[in-house]
Coordinates of C-alpha atoms in Angstrom, one line a residue:
X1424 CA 3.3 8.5 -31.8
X1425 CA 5.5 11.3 -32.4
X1426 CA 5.9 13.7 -35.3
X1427 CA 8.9 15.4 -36.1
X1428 CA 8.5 19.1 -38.2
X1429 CA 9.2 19.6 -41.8
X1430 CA 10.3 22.2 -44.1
X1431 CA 9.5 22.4 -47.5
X1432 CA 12.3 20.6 -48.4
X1433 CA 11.3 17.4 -46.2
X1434 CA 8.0 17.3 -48.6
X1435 CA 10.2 16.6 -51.5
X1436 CA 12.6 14.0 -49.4
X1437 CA 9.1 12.4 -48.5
X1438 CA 8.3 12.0 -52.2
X1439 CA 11.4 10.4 -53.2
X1440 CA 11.3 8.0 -49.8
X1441 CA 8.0 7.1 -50.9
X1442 CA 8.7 5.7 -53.9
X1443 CA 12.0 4.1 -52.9
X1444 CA 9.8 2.0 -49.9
X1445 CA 7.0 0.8 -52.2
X1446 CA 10.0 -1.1 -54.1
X1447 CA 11.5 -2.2 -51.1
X1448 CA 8.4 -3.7 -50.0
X1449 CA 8.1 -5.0 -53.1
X1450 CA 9.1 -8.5 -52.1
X1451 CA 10.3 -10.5 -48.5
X1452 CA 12.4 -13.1 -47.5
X1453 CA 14.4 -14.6 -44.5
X1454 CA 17.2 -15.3 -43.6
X1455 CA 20.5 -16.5 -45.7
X1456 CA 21.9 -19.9 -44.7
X1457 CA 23.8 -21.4 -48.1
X1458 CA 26.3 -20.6 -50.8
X1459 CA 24.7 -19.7 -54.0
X1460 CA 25.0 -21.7 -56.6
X1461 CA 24.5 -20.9 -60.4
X1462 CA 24.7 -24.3 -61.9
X1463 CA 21.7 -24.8 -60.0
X1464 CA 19.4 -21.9 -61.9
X1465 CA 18.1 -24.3 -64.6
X1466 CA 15.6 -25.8 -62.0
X1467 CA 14.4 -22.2 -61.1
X1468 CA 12.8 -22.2 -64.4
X1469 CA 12.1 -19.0 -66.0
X1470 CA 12.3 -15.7 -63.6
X1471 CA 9.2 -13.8 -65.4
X1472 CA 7.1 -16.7 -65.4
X1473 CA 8.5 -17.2 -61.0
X1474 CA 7.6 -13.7 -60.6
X1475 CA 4.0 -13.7 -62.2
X1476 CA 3.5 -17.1 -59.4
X1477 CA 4.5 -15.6 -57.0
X1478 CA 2.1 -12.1 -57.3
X1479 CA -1.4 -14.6 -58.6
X1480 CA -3.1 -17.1 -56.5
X1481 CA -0.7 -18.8 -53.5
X1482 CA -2.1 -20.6 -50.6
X1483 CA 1.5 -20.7 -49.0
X1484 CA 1.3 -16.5 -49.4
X1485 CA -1.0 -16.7 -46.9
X1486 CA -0.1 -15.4 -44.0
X1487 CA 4.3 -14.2 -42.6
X1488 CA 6.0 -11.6 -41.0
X1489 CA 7.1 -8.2 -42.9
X1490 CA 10.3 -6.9 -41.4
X1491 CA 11.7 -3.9 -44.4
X1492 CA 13.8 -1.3 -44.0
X1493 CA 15.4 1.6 -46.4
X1494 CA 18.1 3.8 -45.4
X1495 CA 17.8 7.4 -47.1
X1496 CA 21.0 9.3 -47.8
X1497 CA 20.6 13.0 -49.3
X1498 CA 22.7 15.6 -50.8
X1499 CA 22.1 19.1 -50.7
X1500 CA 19.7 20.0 -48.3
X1501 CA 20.8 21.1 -45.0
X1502 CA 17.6 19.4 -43.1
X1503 CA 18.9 16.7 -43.9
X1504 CA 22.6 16.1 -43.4
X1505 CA 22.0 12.8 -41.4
X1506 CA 20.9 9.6 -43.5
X1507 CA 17.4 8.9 -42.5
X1508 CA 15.2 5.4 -42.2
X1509 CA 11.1 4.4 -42.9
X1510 CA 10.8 1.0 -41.6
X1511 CA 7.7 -1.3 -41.3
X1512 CA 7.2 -4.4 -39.5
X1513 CA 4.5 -6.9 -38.6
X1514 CA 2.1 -10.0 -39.1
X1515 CA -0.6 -10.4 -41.2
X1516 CA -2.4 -13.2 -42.2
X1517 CA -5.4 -13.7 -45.1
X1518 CA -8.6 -15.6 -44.4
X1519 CA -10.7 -16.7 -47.4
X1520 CA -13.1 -14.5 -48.7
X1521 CA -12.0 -11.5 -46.5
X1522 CA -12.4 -7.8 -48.0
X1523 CA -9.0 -7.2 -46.0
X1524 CA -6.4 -9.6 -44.7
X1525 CA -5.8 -9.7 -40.7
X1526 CA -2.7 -7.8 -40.2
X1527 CA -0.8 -5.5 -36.9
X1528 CA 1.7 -3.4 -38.7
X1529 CA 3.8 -0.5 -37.1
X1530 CA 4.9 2.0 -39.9
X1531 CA 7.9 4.7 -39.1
X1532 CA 9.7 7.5 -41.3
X1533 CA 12.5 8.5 -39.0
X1534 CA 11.0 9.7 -35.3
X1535 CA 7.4 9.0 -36.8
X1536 CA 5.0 6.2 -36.7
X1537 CA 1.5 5.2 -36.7
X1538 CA 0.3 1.7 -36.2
X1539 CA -2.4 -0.2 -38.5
X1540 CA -4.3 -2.9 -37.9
X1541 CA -7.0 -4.8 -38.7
X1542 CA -8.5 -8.1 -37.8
X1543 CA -12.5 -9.7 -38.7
X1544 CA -13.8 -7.1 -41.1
X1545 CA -12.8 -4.2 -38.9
X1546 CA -9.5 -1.5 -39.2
X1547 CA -8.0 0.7 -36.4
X1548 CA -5.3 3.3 -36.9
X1549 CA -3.4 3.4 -33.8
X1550 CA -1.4 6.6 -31.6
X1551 CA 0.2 4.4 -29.1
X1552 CA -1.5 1.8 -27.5
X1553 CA -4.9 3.4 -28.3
X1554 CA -6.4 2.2 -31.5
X1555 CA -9.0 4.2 -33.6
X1556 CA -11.5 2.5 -35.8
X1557 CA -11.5 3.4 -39.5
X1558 CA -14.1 5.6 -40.9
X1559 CA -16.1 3.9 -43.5
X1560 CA -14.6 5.6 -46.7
X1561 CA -10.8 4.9 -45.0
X1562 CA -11.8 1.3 -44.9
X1563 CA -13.6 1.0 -48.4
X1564 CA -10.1 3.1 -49.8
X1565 CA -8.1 -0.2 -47.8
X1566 CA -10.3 -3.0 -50.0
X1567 CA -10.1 -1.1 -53.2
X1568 CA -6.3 -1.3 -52.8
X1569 CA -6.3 -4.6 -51.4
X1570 CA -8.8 -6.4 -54.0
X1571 CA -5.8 -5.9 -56.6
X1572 CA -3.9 -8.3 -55.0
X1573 CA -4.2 -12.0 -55.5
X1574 CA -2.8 -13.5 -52.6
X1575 CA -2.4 -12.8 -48.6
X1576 CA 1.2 -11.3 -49.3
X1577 CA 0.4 -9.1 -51.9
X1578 CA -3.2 -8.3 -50.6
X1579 CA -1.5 -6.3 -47.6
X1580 CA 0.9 -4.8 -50.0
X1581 CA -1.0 -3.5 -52.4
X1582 CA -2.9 -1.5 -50.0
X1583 CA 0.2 0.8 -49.9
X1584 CA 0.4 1.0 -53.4
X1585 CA 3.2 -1.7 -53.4
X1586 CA 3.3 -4.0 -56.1
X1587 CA 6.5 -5.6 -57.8
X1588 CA 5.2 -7.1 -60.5
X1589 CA 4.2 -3.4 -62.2
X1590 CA 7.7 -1.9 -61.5
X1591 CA 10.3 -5.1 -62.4
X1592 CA 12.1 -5.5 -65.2
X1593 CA 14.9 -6.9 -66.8
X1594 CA 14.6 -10.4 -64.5
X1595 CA 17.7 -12.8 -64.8
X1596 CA 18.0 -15.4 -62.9
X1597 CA 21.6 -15.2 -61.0
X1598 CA 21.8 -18.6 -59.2
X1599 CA 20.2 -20.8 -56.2
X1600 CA 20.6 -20.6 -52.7
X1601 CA 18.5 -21.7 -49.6
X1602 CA 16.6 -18.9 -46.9
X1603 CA 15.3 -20.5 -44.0
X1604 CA 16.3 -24.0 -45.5
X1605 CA 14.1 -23.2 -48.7
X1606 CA 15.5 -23.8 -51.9
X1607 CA 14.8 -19.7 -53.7
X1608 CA 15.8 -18.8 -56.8
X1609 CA 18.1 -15.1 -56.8
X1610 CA 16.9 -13.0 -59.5
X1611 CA 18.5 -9.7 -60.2
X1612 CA 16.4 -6.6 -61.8
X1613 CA 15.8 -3.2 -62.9
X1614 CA 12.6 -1.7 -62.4
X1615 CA 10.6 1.1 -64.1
X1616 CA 11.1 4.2 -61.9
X1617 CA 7.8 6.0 -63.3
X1618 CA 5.2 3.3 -62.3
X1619 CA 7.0 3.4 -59.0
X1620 CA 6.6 6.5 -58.1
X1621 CA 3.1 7.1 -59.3
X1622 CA 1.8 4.0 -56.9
X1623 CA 3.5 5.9 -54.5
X1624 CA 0.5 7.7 -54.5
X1625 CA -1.7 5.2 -53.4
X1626 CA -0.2 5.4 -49.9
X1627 CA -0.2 8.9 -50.1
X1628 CA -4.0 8.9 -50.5
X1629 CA -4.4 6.9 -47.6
X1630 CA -2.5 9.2 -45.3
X1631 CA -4.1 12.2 -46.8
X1632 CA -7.5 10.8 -45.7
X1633 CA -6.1 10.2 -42.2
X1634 CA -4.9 13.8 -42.2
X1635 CA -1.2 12.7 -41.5
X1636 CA -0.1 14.5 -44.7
X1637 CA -0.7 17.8 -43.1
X1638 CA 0.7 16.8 -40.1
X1639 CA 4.2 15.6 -41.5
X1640 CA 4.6 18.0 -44.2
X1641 CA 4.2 15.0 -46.8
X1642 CA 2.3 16.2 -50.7
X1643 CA -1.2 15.0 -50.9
X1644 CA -0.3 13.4 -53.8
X1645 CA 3.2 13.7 -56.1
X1646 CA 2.4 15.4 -59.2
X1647 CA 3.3 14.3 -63.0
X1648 CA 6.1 17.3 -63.5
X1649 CA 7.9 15.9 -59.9
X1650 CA 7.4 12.3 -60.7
X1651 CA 9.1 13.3 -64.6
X1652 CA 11.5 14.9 -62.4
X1653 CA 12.5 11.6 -60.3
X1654 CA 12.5 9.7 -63.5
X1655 CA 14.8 11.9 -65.2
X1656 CA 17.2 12.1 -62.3
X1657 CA 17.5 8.2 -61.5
X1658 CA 21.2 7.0 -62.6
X1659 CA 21.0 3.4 -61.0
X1660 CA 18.4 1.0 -60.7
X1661 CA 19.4 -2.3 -59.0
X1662 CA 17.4 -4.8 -57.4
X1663 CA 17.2 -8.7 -56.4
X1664 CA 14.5 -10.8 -55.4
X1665 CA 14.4 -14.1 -54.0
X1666 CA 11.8 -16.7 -55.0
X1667 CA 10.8 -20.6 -53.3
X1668 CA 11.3 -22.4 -55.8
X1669 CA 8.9 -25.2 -54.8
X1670 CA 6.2 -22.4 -53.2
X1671 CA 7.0 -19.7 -55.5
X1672 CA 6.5 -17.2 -52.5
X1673 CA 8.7 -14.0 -52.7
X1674 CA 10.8 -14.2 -49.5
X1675 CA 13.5 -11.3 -50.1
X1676 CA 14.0 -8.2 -51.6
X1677 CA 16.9 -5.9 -51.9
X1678 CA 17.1 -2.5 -54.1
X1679 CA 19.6 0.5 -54.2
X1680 CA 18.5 3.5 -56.3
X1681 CA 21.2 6.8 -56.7
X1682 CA 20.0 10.0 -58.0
X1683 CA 21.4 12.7 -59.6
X1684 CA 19.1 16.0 -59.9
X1685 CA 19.8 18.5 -63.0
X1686 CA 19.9 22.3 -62.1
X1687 CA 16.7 22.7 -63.7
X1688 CA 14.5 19.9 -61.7
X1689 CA 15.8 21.2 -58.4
X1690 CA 13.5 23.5 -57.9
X1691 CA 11.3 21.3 -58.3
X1692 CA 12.6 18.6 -55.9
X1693 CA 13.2 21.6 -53.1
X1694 CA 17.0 21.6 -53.5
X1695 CA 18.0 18.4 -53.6
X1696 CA 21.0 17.7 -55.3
X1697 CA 21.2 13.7 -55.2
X1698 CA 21.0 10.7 -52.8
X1699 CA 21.0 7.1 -52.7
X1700 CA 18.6 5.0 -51.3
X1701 CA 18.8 1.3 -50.2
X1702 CA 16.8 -1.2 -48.1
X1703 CA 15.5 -4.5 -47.7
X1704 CA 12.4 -6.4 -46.7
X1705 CA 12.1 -10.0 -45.2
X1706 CA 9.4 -11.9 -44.0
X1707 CA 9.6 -15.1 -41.8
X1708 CA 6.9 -17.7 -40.3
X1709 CA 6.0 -17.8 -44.5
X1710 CA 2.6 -20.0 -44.3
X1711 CA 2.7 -20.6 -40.9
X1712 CA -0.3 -18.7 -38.1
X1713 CA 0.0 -15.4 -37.3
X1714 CA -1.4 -13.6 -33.8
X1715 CA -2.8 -10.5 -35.0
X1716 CA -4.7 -8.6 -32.1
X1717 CA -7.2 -5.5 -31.5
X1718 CA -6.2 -2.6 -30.3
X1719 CA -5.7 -2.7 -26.1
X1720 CA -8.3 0.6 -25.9
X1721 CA -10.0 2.1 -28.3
X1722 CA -11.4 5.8 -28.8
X1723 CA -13.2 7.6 -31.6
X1724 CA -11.7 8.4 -34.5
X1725 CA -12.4 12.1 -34.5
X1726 CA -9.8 12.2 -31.2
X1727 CA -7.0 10.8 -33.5
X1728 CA -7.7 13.9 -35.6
X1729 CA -7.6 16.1 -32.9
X1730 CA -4.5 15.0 -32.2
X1731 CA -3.0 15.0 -36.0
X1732 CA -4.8 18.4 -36.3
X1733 CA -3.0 19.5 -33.3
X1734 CA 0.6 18.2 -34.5
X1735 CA -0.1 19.5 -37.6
X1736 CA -0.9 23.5 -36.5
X1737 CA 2.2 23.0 -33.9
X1738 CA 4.6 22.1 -37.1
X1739 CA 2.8 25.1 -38.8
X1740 CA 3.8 27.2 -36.2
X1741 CA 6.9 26.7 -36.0
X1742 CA 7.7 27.1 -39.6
X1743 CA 6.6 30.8 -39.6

């Protein structure tokens, strides 16, 4: 693992990230191999009534491959006059009855990443290929998070604070068109920017207790007078989803968000001006078995916060 230093002003890009990746891991999908076709969007039925299927109870949710992606473009803060990327990618699969689903996800925010895994009622955080188990209260904060999900998809999402049908609105259904030889219905949306961005905080939490908040330069938590601040500065919300219409499993999402910041709020954002951020999530093998495996050594967890303590003092120091 490595982590890059942060300014001040990478705290308030971090914010703004955040929320932009819960959205675009909203959803997942695969990938395109027909024409759309609208004549077709009277068999997708109604898109609220697809979308509330696809986040409840669905045995074919149960297990896939997350593969998402944003791409972060800012304006007016010199740190960061290169576009930057968060990424996430991995299996996961849900067992029946499980407080967690099995899952062996890398996460990234540009030079960064941390791996997260866990499999049979235990959780590692990984440096590396050296996994660290969970402490008990990291774990307990994972099935909290989890429990509000309803199916093996979003059960690993919602850990993250990630949950689509909070933030969507204004669904039309757009047309048909087949992913991966499935018939999905394309749905077009808006989404509610505030409810976003205070999930956001969920991940946040979680990294907090791991100590990689410190260590990154990322908030703790985003307060209400930043989050007002986001929401006042959004100027386009656009998103699509794509849902099976036989299996009513989420199987793509795409979003672009552009921002532009008043005078007033920029102090409060640390100077940034605007952006836009896109991405997109997909997720193959939909229903089908996942390998999801331990950690190839293990060590305590009180050496992986050594080591965030120690990245953390270094980025300290070199901000003075």
């Amino acid at each position: 693992m490595t982590m890059a230093t942060s300014r001040r002003s990478h705290r308030s890009a971090a914010l703004l990230a955040l929320g932009a990746a819960a959205l675009v891991l909203a959803s997942c999908g695969g990938s395109r191999d027909g024409d759309e076709r609208s004549g077709a969007a009277a068999r997708a039925g109604d898109p609220d009534a697809l979308a509330e299927r696809a986040a409840g109870p669905n045995r074919a949710a149960r297990s896939g491959r997350i593969d998402g992606r944003i791409d972060i473009d800012l304006q007016g803060v010199a740190a960061f006059a290169e576009p930057f990327s968060v990424d996430v990618r991995g299996p996961f699969r849900h067992r029946r009855g499980a407080s967690l689903p099995d899952y062996e996800l890398e996460m990234g925010v540009g030079d960064n990443g941390i791996g997260l895994t866990a499999l049979r009622g235990r959780s590692w955080v990984g440096l590396g290929s050296t996994g660290y188990p969970l402490p008990a209260p990291i774990r307990r904060r994972l099935v909290r998070s989890s429990a509000r999900g309803e199916n093996g998809l979003t059960r690993t999402l919602e850990q993250f604070g990630i949950a689509p049908s909070r933030w969507e609105t204004d669904r039309r259904i757009a047309g048909t068109t087949r992913l991966d030889g499935v018939e999905v219905a394309h749905i077009t949306t808006s989404f509610n920017a505030g409810r976003l961005v205070r999930d956001a905080n969920t991940l946040l939490g979680l990294l907090s207790a791991l100590g990689i908040t410190r260590a990154t330069g990322l908030p703790d938590r985003i307060s209400r007078r930043a989050r007002h601040a986001v929401v006042r500065s959004v100027t386009l919300k656009r998103g699509a989803s794509w849902i099976g219409v036989r299996d009513k499993v989420l199987r793509r999402a795409r979003f672009t968000m552009k921002f532009a910041v008043a005078r007033a709020d920029r102090a409060v954002l640390s100077g940034i001006s605007g952006g836009t951020i896109a991405g997109e999530l997909n997720v193959t093998g939909i229903g089908t078995p996942q390998r999801v495996r331990a950690p190839a050594r293990t060590g305590p967890f009180a050496n992986f916060r050594v080591a965030v303590d120690a990245l953390a003092d270094q980025r300290a120091a070199r901000g003075r």
